CSV table of C-alpha atoms in Angstrom, one decimal:
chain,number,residue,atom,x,y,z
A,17,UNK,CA,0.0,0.0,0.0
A,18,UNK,CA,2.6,2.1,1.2
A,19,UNK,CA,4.5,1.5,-2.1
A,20,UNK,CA,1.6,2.1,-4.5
A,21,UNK,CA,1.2,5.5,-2.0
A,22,UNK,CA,4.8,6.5,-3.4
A,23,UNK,CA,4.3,5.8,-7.3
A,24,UNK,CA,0.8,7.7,-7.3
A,25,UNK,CA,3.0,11.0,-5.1
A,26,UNK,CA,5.9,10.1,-8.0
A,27,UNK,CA,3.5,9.9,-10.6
A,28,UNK,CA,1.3,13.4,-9.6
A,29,UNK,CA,4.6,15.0,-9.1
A,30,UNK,CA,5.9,14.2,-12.9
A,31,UNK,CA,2.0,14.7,-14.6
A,32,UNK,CA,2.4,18.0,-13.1
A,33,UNK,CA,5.7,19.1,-14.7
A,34,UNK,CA,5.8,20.6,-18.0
A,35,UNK,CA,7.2,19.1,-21.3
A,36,UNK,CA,8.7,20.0,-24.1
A,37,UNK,CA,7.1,17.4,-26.3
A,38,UNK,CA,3.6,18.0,-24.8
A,39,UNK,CA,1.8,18.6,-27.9
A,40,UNK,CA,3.9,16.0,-30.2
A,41,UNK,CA,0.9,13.6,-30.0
A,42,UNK,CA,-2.2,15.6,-29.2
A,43,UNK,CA,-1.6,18.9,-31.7
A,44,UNK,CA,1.6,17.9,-33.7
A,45,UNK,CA,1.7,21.1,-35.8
A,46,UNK,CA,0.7,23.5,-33.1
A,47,UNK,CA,4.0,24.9,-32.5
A,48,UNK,CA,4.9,25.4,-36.4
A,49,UNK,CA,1.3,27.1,-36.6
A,50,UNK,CA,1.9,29.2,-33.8
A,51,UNK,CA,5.7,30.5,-35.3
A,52,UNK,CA,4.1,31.0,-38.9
A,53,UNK,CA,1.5,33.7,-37.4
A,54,UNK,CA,4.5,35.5,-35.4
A,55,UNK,CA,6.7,35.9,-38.1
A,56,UNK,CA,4.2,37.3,-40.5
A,57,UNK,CA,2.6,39.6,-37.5
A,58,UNK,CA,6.5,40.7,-36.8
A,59,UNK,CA,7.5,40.9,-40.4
A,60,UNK,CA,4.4,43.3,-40.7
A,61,UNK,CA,4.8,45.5,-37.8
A,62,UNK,CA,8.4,44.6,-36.2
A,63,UNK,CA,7.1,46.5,-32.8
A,64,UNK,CA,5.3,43.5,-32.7
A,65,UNK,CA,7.5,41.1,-31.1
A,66,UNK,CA,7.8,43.1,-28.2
A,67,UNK,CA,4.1,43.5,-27.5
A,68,UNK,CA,4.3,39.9,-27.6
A,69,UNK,CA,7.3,39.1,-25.5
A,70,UNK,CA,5.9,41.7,-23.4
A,71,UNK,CA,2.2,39.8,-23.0
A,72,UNK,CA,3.8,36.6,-21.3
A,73,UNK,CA,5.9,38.7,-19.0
A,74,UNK,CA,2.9,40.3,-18.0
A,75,UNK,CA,1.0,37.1,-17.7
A,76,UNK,CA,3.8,35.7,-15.9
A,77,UNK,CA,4.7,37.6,-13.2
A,78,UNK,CA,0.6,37.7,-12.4
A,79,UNK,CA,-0.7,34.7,-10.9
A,80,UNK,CA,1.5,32.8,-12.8
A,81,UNK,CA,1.5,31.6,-16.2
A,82,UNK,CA,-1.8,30.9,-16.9
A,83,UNK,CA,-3.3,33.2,-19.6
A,84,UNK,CA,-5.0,35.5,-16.9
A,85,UNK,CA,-3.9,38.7,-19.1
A,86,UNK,CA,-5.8,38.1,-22.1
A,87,UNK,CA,-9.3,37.8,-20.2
A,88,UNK,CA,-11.5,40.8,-20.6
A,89,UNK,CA,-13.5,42.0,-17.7
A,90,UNK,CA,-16.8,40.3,-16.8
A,91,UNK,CA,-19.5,40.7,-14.4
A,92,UNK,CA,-18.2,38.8,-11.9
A,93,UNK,CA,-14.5,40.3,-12.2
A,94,UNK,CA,-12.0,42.8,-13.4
A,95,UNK,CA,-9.6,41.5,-15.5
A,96,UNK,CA,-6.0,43.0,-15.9
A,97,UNK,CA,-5.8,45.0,-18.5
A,98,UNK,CA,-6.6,47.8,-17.3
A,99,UNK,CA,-4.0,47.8,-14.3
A,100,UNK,CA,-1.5,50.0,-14.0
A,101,UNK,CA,1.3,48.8,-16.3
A,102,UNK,CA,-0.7,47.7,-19.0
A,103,UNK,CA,-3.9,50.2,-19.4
A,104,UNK,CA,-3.3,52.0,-22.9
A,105,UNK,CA,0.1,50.1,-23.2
A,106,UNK,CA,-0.3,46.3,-23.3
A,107,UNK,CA,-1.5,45.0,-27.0
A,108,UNK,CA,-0.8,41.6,-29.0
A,109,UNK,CA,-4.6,40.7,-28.3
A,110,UNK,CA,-5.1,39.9,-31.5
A,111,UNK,CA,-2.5,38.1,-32.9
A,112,UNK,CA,-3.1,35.8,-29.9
A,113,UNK,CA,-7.0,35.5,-31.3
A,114,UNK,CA,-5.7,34.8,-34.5
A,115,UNK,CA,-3.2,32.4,-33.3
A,116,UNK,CA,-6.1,30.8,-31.7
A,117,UNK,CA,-8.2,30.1,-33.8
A,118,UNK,CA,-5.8,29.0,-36.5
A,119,UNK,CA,-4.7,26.0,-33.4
A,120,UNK,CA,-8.5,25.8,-32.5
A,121,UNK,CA,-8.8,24.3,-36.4
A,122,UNK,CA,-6.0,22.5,-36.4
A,123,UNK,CA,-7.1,20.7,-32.6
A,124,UNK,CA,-9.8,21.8,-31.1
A,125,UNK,CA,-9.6,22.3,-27.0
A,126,UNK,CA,-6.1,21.1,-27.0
A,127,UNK,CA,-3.7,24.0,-26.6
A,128,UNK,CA,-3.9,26.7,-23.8
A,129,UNK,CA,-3.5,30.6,-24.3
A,130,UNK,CA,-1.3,30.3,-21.5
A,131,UNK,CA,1.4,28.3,-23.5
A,132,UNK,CA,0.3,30.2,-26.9
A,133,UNK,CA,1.6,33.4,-25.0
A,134,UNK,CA,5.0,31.5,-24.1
A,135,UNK,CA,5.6,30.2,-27.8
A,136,UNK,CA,4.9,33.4,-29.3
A,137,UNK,CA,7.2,35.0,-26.7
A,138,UNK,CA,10.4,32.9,-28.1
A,139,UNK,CA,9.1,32.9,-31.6
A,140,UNK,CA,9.1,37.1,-31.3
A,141,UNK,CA,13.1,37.3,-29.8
A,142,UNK,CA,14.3,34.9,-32.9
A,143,UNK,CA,12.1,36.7,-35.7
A,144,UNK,CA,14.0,39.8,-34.4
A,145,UNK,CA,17.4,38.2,-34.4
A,146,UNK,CA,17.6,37.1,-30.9
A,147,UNK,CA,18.4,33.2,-29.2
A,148,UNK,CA,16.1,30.6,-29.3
A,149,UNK,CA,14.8,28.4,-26.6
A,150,UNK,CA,13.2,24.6,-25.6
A,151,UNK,CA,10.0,26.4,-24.6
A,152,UNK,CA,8.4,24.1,-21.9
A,153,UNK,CA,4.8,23.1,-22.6
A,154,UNK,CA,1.9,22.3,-20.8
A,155,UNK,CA,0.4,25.0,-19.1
A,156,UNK,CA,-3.6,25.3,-18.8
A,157,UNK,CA,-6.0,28.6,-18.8
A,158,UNK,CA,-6.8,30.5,-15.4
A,159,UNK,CA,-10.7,30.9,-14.6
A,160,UNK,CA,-10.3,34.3,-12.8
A,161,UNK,CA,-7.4,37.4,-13.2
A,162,UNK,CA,-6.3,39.6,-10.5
A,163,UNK,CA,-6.4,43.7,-11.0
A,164,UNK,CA,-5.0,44.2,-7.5
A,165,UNK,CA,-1.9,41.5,-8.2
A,166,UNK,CA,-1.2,43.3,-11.8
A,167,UNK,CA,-0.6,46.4,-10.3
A,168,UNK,CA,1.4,45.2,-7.4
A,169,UNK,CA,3.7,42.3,-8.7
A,170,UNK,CA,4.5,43.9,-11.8
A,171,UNK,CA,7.5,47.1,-11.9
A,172,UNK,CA,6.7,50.6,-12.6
A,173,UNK,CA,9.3,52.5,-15.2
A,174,UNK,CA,9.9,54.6,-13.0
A,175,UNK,CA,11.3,51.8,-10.3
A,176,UNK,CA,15.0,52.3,-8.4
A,177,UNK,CA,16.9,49.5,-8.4
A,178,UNK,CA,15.9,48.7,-5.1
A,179,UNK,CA,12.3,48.2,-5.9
A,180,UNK,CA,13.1,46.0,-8.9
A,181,UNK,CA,15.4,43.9,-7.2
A,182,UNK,CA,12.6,42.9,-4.7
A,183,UNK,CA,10.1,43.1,-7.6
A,184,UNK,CA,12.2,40.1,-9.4
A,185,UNK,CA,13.0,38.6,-6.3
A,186,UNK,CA,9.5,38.0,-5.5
A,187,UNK,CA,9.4,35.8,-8.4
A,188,UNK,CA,12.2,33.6,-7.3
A,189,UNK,CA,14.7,35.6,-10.2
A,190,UNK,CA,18.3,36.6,-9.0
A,191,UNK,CA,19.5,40.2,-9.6
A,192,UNK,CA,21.6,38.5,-12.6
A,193,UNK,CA,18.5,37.3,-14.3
A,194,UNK,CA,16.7,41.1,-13.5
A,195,UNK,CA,19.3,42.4,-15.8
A,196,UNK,CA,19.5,39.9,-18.0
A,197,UNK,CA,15.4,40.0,-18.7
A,198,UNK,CA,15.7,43.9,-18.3
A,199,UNK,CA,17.4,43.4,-21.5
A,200,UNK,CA,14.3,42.4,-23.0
A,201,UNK,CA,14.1,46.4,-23.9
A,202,UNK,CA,16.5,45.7,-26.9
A,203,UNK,CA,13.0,46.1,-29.0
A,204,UNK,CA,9.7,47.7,-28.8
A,205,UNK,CA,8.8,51.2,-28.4
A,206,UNK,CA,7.3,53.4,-25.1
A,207,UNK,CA,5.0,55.7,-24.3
A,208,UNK,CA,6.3,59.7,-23.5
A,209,UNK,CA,4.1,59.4,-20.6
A,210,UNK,CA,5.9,56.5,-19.0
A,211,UNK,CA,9.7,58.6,-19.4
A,212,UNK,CA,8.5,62.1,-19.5
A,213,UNK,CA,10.0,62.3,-15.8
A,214,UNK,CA,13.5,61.2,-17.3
A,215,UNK,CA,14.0,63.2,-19.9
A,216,UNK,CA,13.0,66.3,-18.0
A,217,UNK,CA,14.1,65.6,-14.4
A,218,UNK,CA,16.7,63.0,-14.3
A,219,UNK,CA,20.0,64.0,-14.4
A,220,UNK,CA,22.0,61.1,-14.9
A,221,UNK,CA,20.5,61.3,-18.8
A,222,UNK,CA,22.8,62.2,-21.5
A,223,UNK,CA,22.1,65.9,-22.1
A,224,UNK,CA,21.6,65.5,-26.3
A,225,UNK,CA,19.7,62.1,-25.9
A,226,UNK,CA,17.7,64.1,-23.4
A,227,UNK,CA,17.3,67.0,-25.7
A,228,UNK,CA,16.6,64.9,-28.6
A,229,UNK,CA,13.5,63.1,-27.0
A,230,UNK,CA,11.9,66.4,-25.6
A,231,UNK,CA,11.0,66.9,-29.2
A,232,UNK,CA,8.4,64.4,-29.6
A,233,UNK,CA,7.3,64.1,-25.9
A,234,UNK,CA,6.4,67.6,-25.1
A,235,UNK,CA,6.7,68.5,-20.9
A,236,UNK,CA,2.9,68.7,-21.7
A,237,UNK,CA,0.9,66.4,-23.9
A,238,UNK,CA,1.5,64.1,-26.9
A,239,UNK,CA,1.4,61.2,-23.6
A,240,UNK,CA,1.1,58.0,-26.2
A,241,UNK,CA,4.0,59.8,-28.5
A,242,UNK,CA,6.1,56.9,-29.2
A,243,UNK,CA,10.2,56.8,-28.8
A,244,UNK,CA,11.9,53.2,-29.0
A,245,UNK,CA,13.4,51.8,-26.0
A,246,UNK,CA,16.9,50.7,-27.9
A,247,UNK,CA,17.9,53.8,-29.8
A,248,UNK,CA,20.4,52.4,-31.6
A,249,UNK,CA,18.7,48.8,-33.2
A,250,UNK,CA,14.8,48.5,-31.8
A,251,UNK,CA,14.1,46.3,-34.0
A,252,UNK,CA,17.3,44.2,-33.8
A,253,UNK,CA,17.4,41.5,-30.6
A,254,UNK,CA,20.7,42.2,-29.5
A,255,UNK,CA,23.0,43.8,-26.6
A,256,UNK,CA,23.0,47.5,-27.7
A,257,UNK,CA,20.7,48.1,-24.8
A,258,UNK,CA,23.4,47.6,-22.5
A,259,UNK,CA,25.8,50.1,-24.3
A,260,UNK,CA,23.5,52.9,-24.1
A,261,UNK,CA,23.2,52.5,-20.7
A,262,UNK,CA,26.6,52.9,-20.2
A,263,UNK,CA,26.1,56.1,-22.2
A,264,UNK,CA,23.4,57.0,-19.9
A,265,UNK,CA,20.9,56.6,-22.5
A,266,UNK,CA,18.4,54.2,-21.0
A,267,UNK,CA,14.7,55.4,-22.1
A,268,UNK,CA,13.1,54.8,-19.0
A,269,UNK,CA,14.0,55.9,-15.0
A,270,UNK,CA,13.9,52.0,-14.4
A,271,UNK,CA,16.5,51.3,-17.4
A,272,UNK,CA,19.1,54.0,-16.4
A,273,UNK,CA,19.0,52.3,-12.5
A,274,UNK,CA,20.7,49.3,-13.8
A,275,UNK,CA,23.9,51.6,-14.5
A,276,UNK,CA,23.9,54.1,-12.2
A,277,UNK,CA,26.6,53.4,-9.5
A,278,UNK,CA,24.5,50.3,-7.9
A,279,UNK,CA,25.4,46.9,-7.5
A,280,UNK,CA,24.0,45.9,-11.2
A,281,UNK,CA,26.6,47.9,-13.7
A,282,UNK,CA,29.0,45.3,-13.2
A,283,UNK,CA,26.6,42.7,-15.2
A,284,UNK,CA,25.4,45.5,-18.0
A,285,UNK,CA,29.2,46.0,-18.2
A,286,UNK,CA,29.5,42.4,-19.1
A,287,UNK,CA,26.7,42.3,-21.4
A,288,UNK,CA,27.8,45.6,-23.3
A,289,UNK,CA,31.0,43.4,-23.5
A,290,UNK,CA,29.9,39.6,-24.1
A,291,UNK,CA,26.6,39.9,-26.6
A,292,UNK,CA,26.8,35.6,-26.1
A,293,UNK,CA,26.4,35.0,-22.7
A,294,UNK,CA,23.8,38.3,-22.9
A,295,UNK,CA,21.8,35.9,-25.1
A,296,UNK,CA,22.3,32.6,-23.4
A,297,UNK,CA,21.7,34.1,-19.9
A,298,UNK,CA,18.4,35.8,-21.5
A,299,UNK,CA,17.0,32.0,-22.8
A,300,UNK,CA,17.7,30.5,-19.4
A,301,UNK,CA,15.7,33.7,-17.6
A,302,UNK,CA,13.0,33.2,-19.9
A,303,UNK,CA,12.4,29.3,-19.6
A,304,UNK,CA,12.7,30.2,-15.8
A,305,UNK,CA,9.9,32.7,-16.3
A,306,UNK,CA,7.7,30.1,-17.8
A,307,UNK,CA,7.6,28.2,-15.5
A,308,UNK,CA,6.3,30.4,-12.9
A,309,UNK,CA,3.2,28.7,-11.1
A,310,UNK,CA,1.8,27.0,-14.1
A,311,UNK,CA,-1.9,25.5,-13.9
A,312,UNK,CA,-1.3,21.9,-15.0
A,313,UNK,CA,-3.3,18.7,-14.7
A,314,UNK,CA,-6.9,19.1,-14.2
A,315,UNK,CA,-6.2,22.4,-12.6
A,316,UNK,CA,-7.6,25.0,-14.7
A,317,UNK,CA,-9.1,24.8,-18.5
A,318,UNK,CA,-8.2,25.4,-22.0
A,319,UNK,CA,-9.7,28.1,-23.3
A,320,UNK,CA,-11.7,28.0,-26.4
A,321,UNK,CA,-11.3,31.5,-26.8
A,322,UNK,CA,-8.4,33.2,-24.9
A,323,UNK,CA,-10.3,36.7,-24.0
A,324,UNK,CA,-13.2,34.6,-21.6
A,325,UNK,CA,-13.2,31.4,-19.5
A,326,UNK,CA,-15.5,28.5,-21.3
């Protein structure tokens, strides 16, 4: 009995891990599916991949990864797109319906939005030139989201150091792995209103990058003006991030932290140096990532469509 005891606990244990092969039998072509809609959503609007990387850090660090940023509001709760950090900012929505219901066709009820979101994350970084990743598989869909836990768990631009050590910390991620993720802002674009404080207060802001960025995001105004958060190579997954904030010219209050005297320049001085281990370190951080409290087993559902529960 007792022995039968330890091969169910063994066999819970490993049902509840995820897998890299997880769709092999069930939805064979899902993961090819999912990468043809990314690259032509990327190749249409580069900005893209970012929005997208961006969706599963936000899903992520909320409750886990379990899709809980894609549902809309309902009676019976407030979903999370309208916290904080994502209201007017967060978008992908719907290349993730289209994703969908392109896997939906292929295998009905099969594969999760939660897992969708962690694909199209990886898929984005390589479209745009960046390292690929074994991305783990296996996650289900969250019934509820959590307004309260997006606009607690997840960092402000305008974060010290301090605050986005603990914020990462929280999540089980090393200060390392905060800069290495932080390096995630190689691509995509932001809104003035989320570094209008920078560029007019800061001081530890190169004076003609400064300058230069006052000119499309007015002290007053022109809030969703965009500028890119790389400003030598947005579009390009690489390490340039890390040299411009060694030439103060981090976009946002929370970029510039990581190089500003702190215990954290010594690793953007490595990556400004060593573009490889930038990128390896950056996989590792991201499979980490997707594994953060994952709803596996009968836990959860798998969405039918990824914007409400079934």
């Amino acid at each position: 009995m007792i022995r039968f005891f330890l091969l169910f606990c063994l066999v819970g244990v490993v049902s509840a891990q995820l897998s890299s092969t997880f769709y092999a039998k069930t939805c064979p072509n899902a993961l090819s599916t999912i990468k043809a809609q990314v690259v032509s959503a990327v190749n249409n609007e580069p900005r893209m991949g970012a929005s997208l990387l961006r969706l599963h850090f936000h899903d992520c660090f909320v409750q886990g990864c379990d899709g809980s940023v894609l549902l809309d509001d309902t009676s019976s709760f407030t979903g999370e797109k309208t916290a904080g950090p994502n209201a007017n900012s967060i978008r992908g929505f719907d290349v993730i319906d289209t994703i969908k219901s392109k896997v939906e066709s292929l295998c009905p009820g099969v594969v999760s939005c939660a897992d969708i979101l962690a694909v199209a994350a990886r898929d984005s970084v390589v479209a745009l030139g960046g390292q690929s990743w074994t991305v783990q598989l296996g996650r289900r869909d969250s019934t509820t989201a959590s307004l309260s836990s997006a606009n607690s768990d997840l960092p402000a631009p305008t974060s010290s150091l301090s605050s986005l050590i603990s914020s990462f910390s929280n999540k089980g991620f090393t200060t390392k792995e905060l800069v290495a993720l932080s390096g995630s802002h190689t691509i995509g674009q932001a809104k003035c209103s989320s570094f209008r404080a920078r560029i007019y207060n800061d001081t530890n802001i190169d004076s003609s990058f400064a300058t230069s960025l006052q000119a499309n995001c007015p002290s007053t105004g022109g809030d969703n003006n965009l500028s890119p958060l790389d400003t030598t190579s947005s579009t390009t997954f690489d390490n340039a991030y890390f040299k411009n904030l060694k030439s103060q010219k981090g976009l946002l209050h929370s970029d510039q932290e990581l190089f500003n005297g702190g215990s954290t320049d010594s690793q953007v001085n490595a990556y400004s140096s060593n573009p490889a281990s930038f990128k390896t370190d950056f996989a590792n951080a991201m499979i980490k990532m997707g594994n953060l409290s994952p709803l596996t087993g009968s836990s959860g559902q798998i969405r039918t469509n990824c914007r409400k529960t079934n």
